Coordinates of C-alpha atoms in Angstrom, one line a residue:
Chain O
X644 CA -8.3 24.2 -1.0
X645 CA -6.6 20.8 -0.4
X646 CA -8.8 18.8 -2.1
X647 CA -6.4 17.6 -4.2
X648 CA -3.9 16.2 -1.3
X649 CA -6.5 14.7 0.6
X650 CA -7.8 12.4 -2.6
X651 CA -4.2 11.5 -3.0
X652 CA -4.3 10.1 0.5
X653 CA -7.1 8.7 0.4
X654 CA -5.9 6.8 -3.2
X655 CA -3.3 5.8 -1.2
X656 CA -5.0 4.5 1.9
X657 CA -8.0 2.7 0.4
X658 CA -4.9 1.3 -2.0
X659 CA -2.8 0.2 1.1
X660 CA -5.9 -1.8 2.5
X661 CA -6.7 -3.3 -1.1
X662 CA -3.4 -4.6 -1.7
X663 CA -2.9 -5.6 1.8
X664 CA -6.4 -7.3 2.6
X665 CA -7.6 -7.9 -1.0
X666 CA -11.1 -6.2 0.9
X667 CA -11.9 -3.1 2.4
X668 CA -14.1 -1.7 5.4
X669 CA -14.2 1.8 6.7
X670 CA -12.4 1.3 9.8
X671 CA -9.7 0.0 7.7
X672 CA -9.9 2.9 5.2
X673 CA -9.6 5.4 7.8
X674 CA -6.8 4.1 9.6
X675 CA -4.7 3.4 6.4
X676 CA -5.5 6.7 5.2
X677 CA -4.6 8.0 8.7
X678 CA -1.5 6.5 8.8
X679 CA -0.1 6.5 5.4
X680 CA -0.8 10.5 5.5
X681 CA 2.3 10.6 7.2
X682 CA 3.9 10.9 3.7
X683 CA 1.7 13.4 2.3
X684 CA 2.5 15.8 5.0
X685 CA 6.1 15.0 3.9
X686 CA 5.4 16.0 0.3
X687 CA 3.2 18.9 1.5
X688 CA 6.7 20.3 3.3
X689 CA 9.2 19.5 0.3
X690 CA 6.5 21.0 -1.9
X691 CA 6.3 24.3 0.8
X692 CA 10.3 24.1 0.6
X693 CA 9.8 24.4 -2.8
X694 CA 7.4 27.6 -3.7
X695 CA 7.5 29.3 -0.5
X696 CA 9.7 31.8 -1.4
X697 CA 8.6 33.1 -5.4
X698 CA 7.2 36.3 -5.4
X699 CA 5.5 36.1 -8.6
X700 CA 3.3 33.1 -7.6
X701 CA 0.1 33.6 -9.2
X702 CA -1.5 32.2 -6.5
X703 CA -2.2 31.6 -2.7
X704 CA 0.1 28.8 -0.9
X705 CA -2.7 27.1 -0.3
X706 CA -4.3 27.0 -3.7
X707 CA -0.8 26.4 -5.1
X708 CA -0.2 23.3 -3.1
X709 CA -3.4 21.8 -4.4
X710 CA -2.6 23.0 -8.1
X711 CA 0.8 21.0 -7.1
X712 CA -1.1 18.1 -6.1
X713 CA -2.4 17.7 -10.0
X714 CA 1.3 16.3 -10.3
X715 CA 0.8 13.3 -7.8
X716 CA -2.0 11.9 -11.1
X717 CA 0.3 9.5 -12.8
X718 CA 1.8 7.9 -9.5
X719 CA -2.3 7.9 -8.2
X720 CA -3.1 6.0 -11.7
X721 CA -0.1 3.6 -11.1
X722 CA -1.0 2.8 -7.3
X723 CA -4.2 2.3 -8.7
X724 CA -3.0 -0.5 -11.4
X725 CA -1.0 -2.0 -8.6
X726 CA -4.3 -2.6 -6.8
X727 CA -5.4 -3.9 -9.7
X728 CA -2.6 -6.4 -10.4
X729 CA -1.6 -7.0 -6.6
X730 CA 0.0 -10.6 -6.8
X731 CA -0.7 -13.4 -4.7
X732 CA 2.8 -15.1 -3.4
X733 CA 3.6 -17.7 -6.1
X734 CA 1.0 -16.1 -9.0
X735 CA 1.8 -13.2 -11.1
X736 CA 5.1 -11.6 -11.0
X737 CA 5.9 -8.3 -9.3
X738 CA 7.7 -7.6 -12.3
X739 CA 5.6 -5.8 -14.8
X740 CA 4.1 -3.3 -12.2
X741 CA 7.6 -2.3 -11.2
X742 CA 8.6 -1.4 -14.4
X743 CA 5.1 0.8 -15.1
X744 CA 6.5 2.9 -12.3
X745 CA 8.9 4.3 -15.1
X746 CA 5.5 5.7 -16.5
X747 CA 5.0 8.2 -13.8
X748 CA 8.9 8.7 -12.7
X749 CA 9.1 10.0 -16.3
X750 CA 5.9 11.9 -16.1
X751 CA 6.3 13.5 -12.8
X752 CA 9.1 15.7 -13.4
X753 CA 7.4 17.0 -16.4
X754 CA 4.3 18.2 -14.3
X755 CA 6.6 19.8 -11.7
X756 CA 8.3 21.5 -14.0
X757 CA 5.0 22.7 -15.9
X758 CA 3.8 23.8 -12.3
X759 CA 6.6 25.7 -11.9
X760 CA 6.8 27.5 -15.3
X761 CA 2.8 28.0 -15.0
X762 CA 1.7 28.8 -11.2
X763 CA 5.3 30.0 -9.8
X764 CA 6.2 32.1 -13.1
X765 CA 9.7 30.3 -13.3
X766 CA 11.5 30.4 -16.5
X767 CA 12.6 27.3 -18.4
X768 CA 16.3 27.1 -16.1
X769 CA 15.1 27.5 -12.9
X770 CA 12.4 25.3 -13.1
X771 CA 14.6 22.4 -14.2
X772 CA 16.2 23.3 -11.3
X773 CA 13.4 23.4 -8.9
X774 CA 12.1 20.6 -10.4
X775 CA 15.5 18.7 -9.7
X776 CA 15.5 20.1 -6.1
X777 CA 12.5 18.4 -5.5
X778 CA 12.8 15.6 -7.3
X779 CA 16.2 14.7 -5.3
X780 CA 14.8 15.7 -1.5
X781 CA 11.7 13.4 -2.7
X782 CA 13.3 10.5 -3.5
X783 CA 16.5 11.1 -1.1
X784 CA 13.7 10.9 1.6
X785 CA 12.1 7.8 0.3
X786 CA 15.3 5.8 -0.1
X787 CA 16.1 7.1 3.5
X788 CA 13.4 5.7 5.2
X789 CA 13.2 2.2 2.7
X790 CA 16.8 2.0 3.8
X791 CA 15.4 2.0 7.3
X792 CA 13.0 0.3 6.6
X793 CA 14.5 -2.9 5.5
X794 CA 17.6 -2.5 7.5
X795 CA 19.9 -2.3 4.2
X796 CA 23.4 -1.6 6.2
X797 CA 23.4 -5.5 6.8
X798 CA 22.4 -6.1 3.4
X799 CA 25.1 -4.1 1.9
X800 CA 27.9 -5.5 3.9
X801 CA 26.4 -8.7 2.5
X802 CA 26.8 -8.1 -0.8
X803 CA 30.1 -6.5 -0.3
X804 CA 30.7 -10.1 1.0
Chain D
X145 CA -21.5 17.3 -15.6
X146 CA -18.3 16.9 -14.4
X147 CA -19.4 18.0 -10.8
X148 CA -22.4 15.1 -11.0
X149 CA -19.9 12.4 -12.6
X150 CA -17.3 13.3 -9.4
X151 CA -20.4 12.8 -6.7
X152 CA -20.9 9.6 -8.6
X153 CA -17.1 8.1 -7.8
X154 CA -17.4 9.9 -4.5
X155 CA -20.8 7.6 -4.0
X156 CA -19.2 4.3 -4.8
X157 CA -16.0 5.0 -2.5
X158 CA -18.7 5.3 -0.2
X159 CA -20.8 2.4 -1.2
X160 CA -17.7 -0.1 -2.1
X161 CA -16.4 0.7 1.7
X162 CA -19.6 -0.1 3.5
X163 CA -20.5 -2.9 1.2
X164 CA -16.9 -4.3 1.9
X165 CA -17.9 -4.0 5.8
X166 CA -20.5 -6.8 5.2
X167 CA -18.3 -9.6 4.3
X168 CA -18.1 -12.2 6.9
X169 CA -15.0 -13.0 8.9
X170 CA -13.5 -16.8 8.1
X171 CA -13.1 -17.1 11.8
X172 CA -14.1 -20.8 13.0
X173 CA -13.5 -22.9 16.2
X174 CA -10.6 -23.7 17.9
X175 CA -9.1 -27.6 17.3
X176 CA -8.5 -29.1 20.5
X177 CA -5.7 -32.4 20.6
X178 CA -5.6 -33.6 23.7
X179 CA -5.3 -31.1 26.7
X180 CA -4.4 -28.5 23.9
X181 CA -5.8 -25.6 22.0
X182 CA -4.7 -25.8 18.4
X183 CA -3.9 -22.4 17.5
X184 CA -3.1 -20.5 14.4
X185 CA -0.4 -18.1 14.6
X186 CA 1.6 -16.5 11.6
X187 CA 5.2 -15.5 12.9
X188 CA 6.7 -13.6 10.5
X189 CA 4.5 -10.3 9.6
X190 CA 5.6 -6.9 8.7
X191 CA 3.7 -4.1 9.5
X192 CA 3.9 0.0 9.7
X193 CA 5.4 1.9 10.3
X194 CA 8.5 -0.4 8.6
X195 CA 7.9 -2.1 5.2
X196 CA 5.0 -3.5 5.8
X197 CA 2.2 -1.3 4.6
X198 CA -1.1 -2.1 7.0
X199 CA -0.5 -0.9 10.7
X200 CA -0.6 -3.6 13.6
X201 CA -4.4 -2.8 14.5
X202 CA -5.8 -3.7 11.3
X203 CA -3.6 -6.8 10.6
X204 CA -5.3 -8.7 13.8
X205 CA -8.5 -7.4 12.4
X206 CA -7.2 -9.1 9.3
X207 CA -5.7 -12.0 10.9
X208 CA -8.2 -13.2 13.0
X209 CA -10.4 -13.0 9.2
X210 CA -8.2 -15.1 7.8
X211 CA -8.4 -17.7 11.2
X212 CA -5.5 -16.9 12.8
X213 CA -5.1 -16.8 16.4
X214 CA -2.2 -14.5 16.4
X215 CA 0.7 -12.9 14.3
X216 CA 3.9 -11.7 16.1
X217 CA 5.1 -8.3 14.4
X218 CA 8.7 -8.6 12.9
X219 CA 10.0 -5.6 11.5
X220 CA 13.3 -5.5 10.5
X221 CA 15.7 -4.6 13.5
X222 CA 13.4 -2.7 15.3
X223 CA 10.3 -2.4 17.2
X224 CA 8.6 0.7 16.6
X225 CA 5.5 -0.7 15.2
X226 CA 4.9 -2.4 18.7
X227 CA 5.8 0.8 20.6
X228 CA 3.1 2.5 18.4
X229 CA 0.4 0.1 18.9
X230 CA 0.9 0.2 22.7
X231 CA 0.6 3.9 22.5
X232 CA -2.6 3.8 21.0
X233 CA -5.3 4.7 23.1
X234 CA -7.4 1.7 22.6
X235 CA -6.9 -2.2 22.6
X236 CA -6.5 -3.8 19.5
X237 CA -9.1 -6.7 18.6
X238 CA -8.8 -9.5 16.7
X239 CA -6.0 -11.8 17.1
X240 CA -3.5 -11.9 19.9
X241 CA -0.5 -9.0 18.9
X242 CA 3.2 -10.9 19.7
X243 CA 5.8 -8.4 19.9
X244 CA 9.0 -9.2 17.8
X245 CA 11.4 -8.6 14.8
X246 CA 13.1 -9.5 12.1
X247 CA 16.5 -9.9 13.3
X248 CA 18.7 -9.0 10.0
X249 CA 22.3 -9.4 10.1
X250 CA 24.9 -10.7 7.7
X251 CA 24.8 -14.6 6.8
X252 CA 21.0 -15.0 8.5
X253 CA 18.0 -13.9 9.3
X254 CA 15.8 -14.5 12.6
X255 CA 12.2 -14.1 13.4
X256 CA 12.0 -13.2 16.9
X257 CA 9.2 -13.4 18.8
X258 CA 8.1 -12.9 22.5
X259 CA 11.3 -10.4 23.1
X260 CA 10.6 -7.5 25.5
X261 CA 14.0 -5.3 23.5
X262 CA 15.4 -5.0 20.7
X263 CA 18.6 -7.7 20.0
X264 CA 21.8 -6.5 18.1
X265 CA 22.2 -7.5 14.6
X266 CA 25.9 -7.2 15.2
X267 CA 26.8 -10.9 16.2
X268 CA 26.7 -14.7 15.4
X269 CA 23.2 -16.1 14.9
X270 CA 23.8 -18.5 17.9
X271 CA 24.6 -15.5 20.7
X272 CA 21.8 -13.4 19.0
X273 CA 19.5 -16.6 19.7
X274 CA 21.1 -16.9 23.8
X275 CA 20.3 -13.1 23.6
X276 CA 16.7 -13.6 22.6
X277 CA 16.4 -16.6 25.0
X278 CA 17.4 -14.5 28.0
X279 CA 14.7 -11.6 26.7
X280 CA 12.3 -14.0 27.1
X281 CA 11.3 -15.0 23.7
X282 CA 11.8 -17.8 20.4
X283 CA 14.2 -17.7 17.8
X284 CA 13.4 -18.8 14.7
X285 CA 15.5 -19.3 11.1
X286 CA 14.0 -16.6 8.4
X287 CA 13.5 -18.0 5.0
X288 CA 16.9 -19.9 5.3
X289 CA 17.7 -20.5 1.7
X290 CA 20.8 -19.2 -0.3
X291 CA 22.9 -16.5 1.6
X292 CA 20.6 -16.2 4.6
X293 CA 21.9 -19.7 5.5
X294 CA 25.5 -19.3 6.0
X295 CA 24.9 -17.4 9.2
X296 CA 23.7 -20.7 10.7
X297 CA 26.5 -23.0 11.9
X298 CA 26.3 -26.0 14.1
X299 CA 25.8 -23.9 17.4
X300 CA 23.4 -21.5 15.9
X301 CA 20.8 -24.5 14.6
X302 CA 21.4 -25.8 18.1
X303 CA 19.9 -22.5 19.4
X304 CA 17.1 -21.5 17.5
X305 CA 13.6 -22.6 18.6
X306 CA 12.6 -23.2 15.0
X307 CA 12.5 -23.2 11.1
X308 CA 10.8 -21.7 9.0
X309 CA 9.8 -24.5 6.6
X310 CA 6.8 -23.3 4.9
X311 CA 7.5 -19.5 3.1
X312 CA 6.2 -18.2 0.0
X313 CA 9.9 -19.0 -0.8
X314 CA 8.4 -22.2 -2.1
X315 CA 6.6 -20.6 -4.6
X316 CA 8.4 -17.2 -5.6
X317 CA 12.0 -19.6 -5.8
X318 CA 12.9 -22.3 -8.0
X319 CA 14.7 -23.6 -5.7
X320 CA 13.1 -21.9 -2.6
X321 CA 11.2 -25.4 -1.6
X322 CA 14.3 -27.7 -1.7
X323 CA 17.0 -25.1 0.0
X324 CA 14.1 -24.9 3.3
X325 CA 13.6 -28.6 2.7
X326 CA 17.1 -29.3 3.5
X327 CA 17.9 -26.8 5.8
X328 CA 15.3 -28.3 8.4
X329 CA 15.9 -31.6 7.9
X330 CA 19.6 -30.2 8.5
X331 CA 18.1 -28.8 11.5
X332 CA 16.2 -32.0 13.0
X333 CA 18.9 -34.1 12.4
X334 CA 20.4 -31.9 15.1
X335 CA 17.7 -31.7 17.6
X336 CA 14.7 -33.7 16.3
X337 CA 12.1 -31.5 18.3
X338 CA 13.0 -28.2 17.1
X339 CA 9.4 -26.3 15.1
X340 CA 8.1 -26.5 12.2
X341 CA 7.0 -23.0 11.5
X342 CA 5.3 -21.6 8.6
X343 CA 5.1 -18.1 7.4
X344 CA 4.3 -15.6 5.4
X345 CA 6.5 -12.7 5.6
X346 CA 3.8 -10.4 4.9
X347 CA 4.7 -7.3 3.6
X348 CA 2.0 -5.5 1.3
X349 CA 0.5 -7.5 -0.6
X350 CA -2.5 -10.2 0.7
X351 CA -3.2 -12.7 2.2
X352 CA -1.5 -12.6 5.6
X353 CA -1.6 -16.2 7.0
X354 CA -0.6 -17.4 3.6
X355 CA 1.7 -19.8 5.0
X356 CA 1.0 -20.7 9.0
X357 CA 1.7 -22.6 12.2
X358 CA -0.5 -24.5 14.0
X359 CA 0.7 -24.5 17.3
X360 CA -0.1 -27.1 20.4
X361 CA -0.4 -24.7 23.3
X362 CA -1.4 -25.1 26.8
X363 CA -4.3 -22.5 26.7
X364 CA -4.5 -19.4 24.2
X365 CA -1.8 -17.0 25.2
X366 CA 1.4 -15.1 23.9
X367 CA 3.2 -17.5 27.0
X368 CA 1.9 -20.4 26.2
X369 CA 2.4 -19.6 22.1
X370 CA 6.0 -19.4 22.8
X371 CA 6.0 -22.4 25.2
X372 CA 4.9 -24.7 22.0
X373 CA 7.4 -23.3 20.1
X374 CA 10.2 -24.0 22.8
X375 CA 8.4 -28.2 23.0
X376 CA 8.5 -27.9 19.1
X377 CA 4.6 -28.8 19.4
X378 CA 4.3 -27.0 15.9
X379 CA 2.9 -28.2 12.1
X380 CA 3.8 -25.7 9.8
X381 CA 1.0 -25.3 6.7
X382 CA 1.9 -24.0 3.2
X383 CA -0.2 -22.6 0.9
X384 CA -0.9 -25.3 -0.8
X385 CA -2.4 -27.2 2.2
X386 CA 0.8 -29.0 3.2
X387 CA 1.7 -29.9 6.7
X388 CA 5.3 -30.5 7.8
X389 CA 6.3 -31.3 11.6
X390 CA 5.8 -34.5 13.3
X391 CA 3.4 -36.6 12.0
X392 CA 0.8 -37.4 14.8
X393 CA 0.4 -33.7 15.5
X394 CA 0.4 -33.0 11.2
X395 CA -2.2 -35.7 10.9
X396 CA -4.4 -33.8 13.1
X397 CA -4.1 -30.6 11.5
X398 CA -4.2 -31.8 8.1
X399 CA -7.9 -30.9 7.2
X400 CA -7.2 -27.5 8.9
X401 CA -4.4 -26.6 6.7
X402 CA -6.1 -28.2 3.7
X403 CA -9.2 -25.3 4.3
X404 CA -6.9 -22.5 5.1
X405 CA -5.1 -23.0 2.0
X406 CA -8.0 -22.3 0.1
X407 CA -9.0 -19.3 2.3
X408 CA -10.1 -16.0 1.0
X409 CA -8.1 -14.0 -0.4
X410 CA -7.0 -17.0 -2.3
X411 CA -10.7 -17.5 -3.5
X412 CA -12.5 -14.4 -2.6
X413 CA -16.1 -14.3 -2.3
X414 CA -18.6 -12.3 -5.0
X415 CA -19.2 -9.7 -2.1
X416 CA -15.3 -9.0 -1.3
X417 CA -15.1 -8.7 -4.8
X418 CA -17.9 -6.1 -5.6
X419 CA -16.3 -4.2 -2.6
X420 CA -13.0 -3.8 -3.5
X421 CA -13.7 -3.3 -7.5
X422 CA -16.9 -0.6 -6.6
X423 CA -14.3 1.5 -4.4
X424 CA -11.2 0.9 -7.2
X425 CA -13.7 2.3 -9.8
X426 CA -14.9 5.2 -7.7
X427 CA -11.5 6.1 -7.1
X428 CA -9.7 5.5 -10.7
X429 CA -12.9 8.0 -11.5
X430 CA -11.7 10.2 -9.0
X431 CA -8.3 10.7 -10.1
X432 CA -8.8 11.0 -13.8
X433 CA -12.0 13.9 -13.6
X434 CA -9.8 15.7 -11.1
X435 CA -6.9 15.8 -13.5
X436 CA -9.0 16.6 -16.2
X437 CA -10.7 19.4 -14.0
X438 CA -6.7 20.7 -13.8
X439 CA -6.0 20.9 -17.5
X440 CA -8.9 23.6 -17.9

């Protein structure tokens, strides 16, 4: 019933090593898929945070989470295009893939909204609002942990500089 | 169809991997000058968990590929990719594993390497440096160009280890090669033995050893790594096969750096290639029949 999570970590896995190695080997597959799941179980829980509670769900938890899963398609087909532009330091410019990630921050919100309205049995207003829910713990949690990640308090006292 | 067409993509995931798994590893033998072991080391690689996207296992996998002898993991003002490697339950192969980070304060940024703790961001470059001294490791200038250089006064050049000279900065900046030009030769005129160090920064995307240091070390060791770097018995490479440091030690090194600069990933080979594009197309298949499978 999680097929559809599980391909989405592995897309982002076998994209992680690709990007990263420019090759790919199954021990390096597996342990980029391994680790990078880490942020799959954290959309599984927003997404649980999300649907848990409608009554009219027209399906299972389970089954919904992999129906949810269908919305991950666009950021799968961009991860994908990033493999296949990955820029060496001093050739292509990171530029144009940044800006394709507009394609799926558009379409994403879309999907999770037609989720909603379709397997949860939302009408139009609350599935905006779900939609925006989750939209704004997903990407609250990723700018958490980039902030972390690349220590941005210095860097902002920096630029306040 | 559409059930044959997916165990088709599945098959060349499959295929694409285990092809990939054939490609032989770039790894050659050591140099020797004089008493010493010439040794490749990258000091300036992030890894994950941070933003770096491969885990500290597979990047010495990956390094030692790509002929180095060791990479020293510098996350940004913290440590946790070390503590999860040692709590892995096996050893990692490969090359040696340094544990470090990327110390990132206001005015600078230092590449620490050999430290057994963390060291506060929260102070001059020169006391973080004595700091990362008495912890038992080498400080070394991060991509000084622009901002990141006005950290650095007089008393913090005379207490890092090293430079960073050769960065993908000298590509990626118009000005990246001139600023790290002049900021180590603002360095040596200081102390004229302090490294030459090249690095890549590595964050996600290849090659890892894109820039490097050959290092002059006793015997091939973390300890004796960071001993070079102390006697500033370094030659930093660029990408471009470039050597900078003094010029005996450069002059032996020169046809080392010259072959690493043209290294795979930088030219990769037909079966790297069929690996990685095999897998890519299984995948890209993947995604789109399972999306159309949704829409019915």
């Amino acid at each position: 019933m999680l097929r559809r999570p599980a391909l989405v970590a592995v897309v982002l896995g076998c994209a992680v090593a690709m990007t990263g190695t420019r090759h790919v080997t199954p021990l390096l597959v597996v342990s980029t898929t391994a680790c990078w799941s880490t942020l799959i179980v954290v959309q599984i829980a927003i997404a649980l945070a999300m649907f848990a509670k409608p009554a009219s769900r027209t399906v299972g938890v389970a089954r919904a989470l992999d129906l949810f899963f269908a919305s991950h398609v666009p950021w799968s087909l961009w991860m994908l295009a990033v493999v296949a532009w990955a820029p060496l330091p001093g050739s292509r410019p990171l530029t144009p893939v940044l800006v394709a990630a507009l394609v799926p921050m558009a379409l994403t919100p879309r999907m999770i909204a037609a989720f909603c309205r379709e397997v949860l049995r939302m009408d139009r207003h609350e599935a905006i609002a779900r939609t925006t829910m989750h939209q704004v713990l997903t990407w609250g949690a990723l700018v958490t942990a980039f902030g972390w990640a690349v220590a941005l308090w210095p860097r902002i006292v920096q630029g306040l500089q | 169809m559409t059930s044959m067409l997916r165990r088709l993509a599945c098959l060349l995931v499959v295929v694409g991997v285990f092809v990939g798994r054939q490609v032989d590893p770039l790894v050659s033998a050591p140099l020797r000058h004089g008493d010493d072991v010439v040794l490749a080391v990258d000091f300036h690689v992030h890894s994950f968990p941070g933003d770096g996207s491969v885990p500290p296992w597979d990047l010495a996998v990956e390094a030692q590929r790509r002929g180095l002898d060791a990479i020293a993991l510098t996350n940004h003002n913290h440590r946790l990719q070390w503590m999860v490697t040692q709590a892995m339950p096996f050893q990692p192969g490969g090359a040696l594993l340094i544990p470090g980070e990327e110390l990132t304060s206001v005015g600078y940024h230092m590449a620490v390497a050999g430290t057994a703790r963390n060291v506060a961001w929260r102070q001059p470059a020169a006391d973080a440096a004595a700091r990362v001294h008495d912890e038992g490791g080498v400080a070394i200038a991060a991509h000084p160009a622009g901002e990141q250089t006005t950290g650095f006064d007089d008393r913090a050049l005379d207490a890092v280890d090293g430079v960073e000279v050769a960065h993908p900065l000298i590509y990626d900046l118009k000005y990246g090669r001139r600023d790290l030009a002049q900021f180590y030769a603002r360095a040596k005129a200081r102390r004229p033995s302090i490294a030459a160090i090249g690095s890549t920064d590595y964050h996600f995307f290849a090659p890892v050893g894109f820039c490097r240091t050959f290092v002059f070390a006793r015997e091939r060791s973390v300890a004796a790594i960071l001993d070079a770097v102390r006697r500033g018995a370094t030659v930093a490479c660029d990408a471009t096969g470039n050597t900078y440091g003094p010029a005996d030690l450069s002059a032996s090194v020169a046809d080392a750096c010259r072959a690493a600069a043209g290294a795979p990933p930088m030219t990769p080979s037909w079966t790297d290639s069929a690996a990685m594009w095999l897998t890519w197309c299984g995948l890209l298949a993947l995604v789109l029949l399972g999306a159309r499978e949704t829409m019915a």
